[in-house]
GROMACS .gro file of C-alpha atoms in nm:
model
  147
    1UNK     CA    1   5.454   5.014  -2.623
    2UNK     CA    2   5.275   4.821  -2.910
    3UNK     CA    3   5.518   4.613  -3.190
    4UNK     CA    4   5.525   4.884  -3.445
    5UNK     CA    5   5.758   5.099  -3.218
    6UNK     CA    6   5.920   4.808  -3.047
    7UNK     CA    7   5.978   4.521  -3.267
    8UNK     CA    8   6.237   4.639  -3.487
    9UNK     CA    9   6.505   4.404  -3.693
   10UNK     CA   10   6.878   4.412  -3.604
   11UNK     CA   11   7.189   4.290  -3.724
   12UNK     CA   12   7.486   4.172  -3.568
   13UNK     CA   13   7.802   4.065  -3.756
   14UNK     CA   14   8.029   3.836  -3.554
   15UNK     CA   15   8.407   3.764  -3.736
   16UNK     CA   16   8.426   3.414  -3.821
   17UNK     CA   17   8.700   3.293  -3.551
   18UNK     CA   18   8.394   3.359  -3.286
   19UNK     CA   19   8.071   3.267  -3.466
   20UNK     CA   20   8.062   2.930  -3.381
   21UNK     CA   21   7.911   2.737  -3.723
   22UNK     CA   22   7.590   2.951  -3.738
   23UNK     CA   23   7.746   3.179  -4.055
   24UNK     CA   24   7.434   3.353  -4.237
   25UNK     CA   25   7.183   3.297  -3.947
   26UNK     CA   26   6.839   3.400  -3.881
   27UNK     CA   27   6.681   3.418  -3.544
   28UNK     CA   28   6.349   3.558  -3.451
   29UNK     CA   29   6.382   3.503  -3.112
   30UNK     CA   30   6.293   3.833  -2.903
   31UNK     CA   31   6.545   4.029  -2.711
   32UNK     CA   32   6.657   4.359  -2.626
   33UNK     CA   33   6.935   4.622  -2.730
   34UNK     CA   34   7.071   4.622  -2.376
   35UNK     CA   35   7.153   4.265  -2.420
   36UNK     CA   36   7.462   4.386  -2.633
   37UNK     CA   37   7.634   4.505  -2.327
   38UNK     CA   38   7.683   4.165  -2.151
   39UNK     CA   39   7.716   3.977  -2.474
   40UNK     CA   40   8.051   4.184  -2.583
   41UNK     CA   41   8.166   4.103  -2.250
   42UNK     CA   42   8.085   3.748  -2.251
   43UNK     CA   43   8.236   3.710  -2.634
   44UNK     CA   44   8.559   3.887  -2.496
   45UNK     CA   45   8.606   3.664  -2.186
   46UNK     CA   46   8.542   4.003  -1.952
   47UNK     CA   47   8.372   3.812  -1.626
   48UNK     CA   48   8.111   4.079  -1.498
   49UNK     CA   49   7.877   3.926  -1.189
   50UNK     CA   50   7.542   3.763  -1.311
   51UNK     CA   51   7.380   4.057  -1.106
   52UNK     CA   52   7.548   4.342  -1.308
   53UNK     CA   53   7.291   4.373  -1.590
   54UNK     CA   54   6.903   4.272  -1.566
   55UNK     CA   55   7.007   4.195  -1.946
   56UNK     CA   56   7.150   3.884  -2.022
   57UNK     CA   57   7.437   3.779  -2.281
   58UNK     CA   58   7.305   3.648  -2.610
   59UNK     CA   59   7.601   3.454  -2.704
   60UNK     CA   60   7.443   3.126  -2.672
   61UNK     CA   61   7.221   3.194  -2.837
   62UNK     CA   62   7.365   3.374  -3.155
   63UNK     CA   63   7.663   3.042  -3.156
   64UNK     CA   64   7.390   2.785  -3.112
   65UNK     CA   65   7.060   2.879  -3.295
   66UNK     CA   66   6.955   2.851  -2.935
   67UNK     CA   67   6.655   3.103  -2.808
   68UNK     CA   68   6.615   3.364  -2.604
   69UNK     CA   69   6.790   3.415  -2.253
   70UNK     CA   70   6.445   3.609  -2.158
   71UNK     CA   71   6.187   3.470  -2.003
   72UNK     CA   72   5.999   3.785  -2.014
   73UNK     CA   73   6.093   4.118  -2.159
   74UNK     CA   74   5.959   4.445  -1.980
   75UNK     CA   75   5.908   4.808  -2.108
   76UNK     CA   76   5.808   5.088  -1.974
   77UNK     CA   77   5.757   5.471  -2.094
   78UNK     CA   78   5.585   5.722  -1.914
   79UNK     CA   79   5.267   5.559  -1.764
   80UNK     CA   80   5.291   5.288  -2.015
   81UNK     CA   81   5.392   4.964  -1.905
   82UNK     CA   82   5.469   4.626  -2.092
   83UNK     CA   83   5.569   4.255  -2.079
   84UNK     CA   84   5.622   3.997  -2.351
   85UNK     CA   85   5.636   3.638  -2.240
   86UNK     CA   86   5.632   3.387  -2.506
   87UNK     CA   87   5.367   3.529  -2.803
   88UNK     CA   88   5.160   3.705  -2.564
   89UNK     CA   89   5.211   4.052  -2.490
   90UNK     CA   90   5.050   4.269  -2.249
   91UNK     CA   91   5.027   4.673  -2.226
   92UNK     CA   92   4.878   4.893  -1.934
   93UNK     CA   93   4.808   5.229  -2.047
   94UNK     CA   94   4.892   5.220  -2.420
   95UNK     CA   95   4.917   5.491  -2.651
   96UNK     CA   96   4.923   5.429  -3.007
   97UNK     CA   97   5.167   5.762  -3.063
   98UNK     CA   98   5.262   6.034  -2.833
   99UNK     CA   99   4.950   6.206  -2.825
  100UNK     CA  100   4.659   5.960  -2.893
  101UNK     CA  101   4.555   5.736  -2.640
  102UNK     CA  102   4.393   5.381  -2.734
  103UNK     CA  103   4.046   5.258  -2.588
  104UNK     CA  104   4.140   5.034  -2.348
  105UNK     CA  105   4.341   5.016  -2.058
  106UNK     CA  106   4.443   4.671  -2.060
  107UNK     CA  107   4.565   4.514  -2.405
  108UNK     CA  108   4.658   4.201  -2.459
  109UNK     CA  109   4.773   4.016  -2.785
  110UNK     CA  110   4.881   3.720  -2.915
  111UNK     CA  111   5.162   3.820  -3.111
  112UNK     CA  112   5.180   3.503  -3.339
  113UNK     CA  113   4.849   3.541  -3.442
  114UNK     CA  114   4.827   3.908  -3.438
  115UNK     CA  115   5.141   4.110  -3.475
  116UNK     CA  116   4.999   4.442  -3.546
  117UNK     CA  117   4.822   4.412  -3.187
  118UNK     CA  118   4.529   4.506  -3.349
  119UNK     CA  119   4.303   4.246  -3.181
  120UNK     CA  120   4.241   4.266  -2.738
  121UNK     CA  121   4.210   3.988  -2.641
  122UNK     CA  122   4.224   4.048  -2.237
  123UNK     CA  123   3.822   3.974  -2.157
  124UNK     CA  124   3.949   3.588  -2.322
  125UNK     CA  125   4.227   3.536  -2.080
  126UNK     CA  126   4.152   3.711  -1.744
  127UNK     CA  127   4.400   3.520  -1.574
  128UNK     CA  128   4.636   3.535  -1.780
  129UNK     CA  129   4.567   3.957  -1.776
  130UNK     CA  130   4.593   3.897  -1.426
  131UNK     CA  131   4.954   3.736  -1.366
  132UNK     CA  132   5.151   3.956  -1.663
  133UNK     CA  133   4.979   4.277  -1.476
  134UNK     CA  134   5.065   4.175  -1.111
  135UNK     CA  135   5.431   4.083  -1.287
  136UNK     CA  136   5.495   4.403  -1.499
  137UNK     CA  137   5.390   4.618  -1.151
  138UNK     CA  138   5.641   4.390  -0.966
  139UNK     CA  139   5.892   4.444  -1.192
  140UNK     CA  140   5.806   4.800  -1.259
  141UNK     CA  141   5.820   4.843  -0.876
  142UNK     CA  142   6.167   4.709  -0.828
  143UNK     CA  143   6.313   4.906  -1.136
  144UNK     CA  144   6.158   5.245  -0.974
  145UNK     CA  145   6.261   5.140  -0.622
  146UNK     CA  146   6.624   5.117  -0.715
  147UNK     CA  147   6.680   5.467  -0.875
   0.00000   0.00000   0.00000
């Protein structure tokens, strides 16, 4: 659940006729591979309903330099859970590989000051520990409750 096996670079080459002006781009906004779903369809004029997908088309933003469609992004794997909003990220449960645990239960980082997650900074910001955990178990909750 921590950046070194989730933030990973990606490329997406768009013809000309539908980039828009923003030719040779970079964007480091965060978003998520199942975004790629509703952006073909949006970028091929296939209407889908805004429900369809929790995932949201990222052709706005890849034709206007614009940011992320996310508010929030969510993971979860195992007993691990997730959320990024903004720069700070929160994990319940962490493991740093498949077999070795981490210290604590609660992480959270500040990803623009720490991307390697290396520093916890949850005994800071115990409100802010508060609302992502009471929102990753809500959303966590509603994922599980529709399978």
């Amino acid at each position: 659940m921590f950046d070194g096996g989730i933030r990973e670079p990606a490329i997406l080459y768009v013809p000309d006729a539908l980039r828009g002006g923003t030719c040779g781009s970079v964007n480091d906004e965060p978003v998520m591979m199942a975004d790629i779903v509703p952006t073909v369809l949006d970028w091929v004029g296939v209407p889908y309903a805004a429900d369809t997908f929790a995932e949201r088309s990222l052709k706005p933003m890849l034709t206007q330099a614009g940011t992320s469609p996310h508010e929030r992004l969510y993971w979860e794997y195992g007993k691990q859970l997730a959320v990024r909003e903004g720069n700070w990220k929160l994990v319940l449960n962490g493991m740093l590989d498949f077999y070795k645990g981490q210290p604590d239960e609660v992480h959270l980082s500040d990803l623009s000051d720490d991307p390697g997650e290396r520093v916890n900074l949850a005994e800071e910001h115990p409100e802010l520990v508060e609302r992502l955990t009471a929102d990753v178990k809500r959303w966590y909750d509603e994922l599980t409750a529709e399978g």
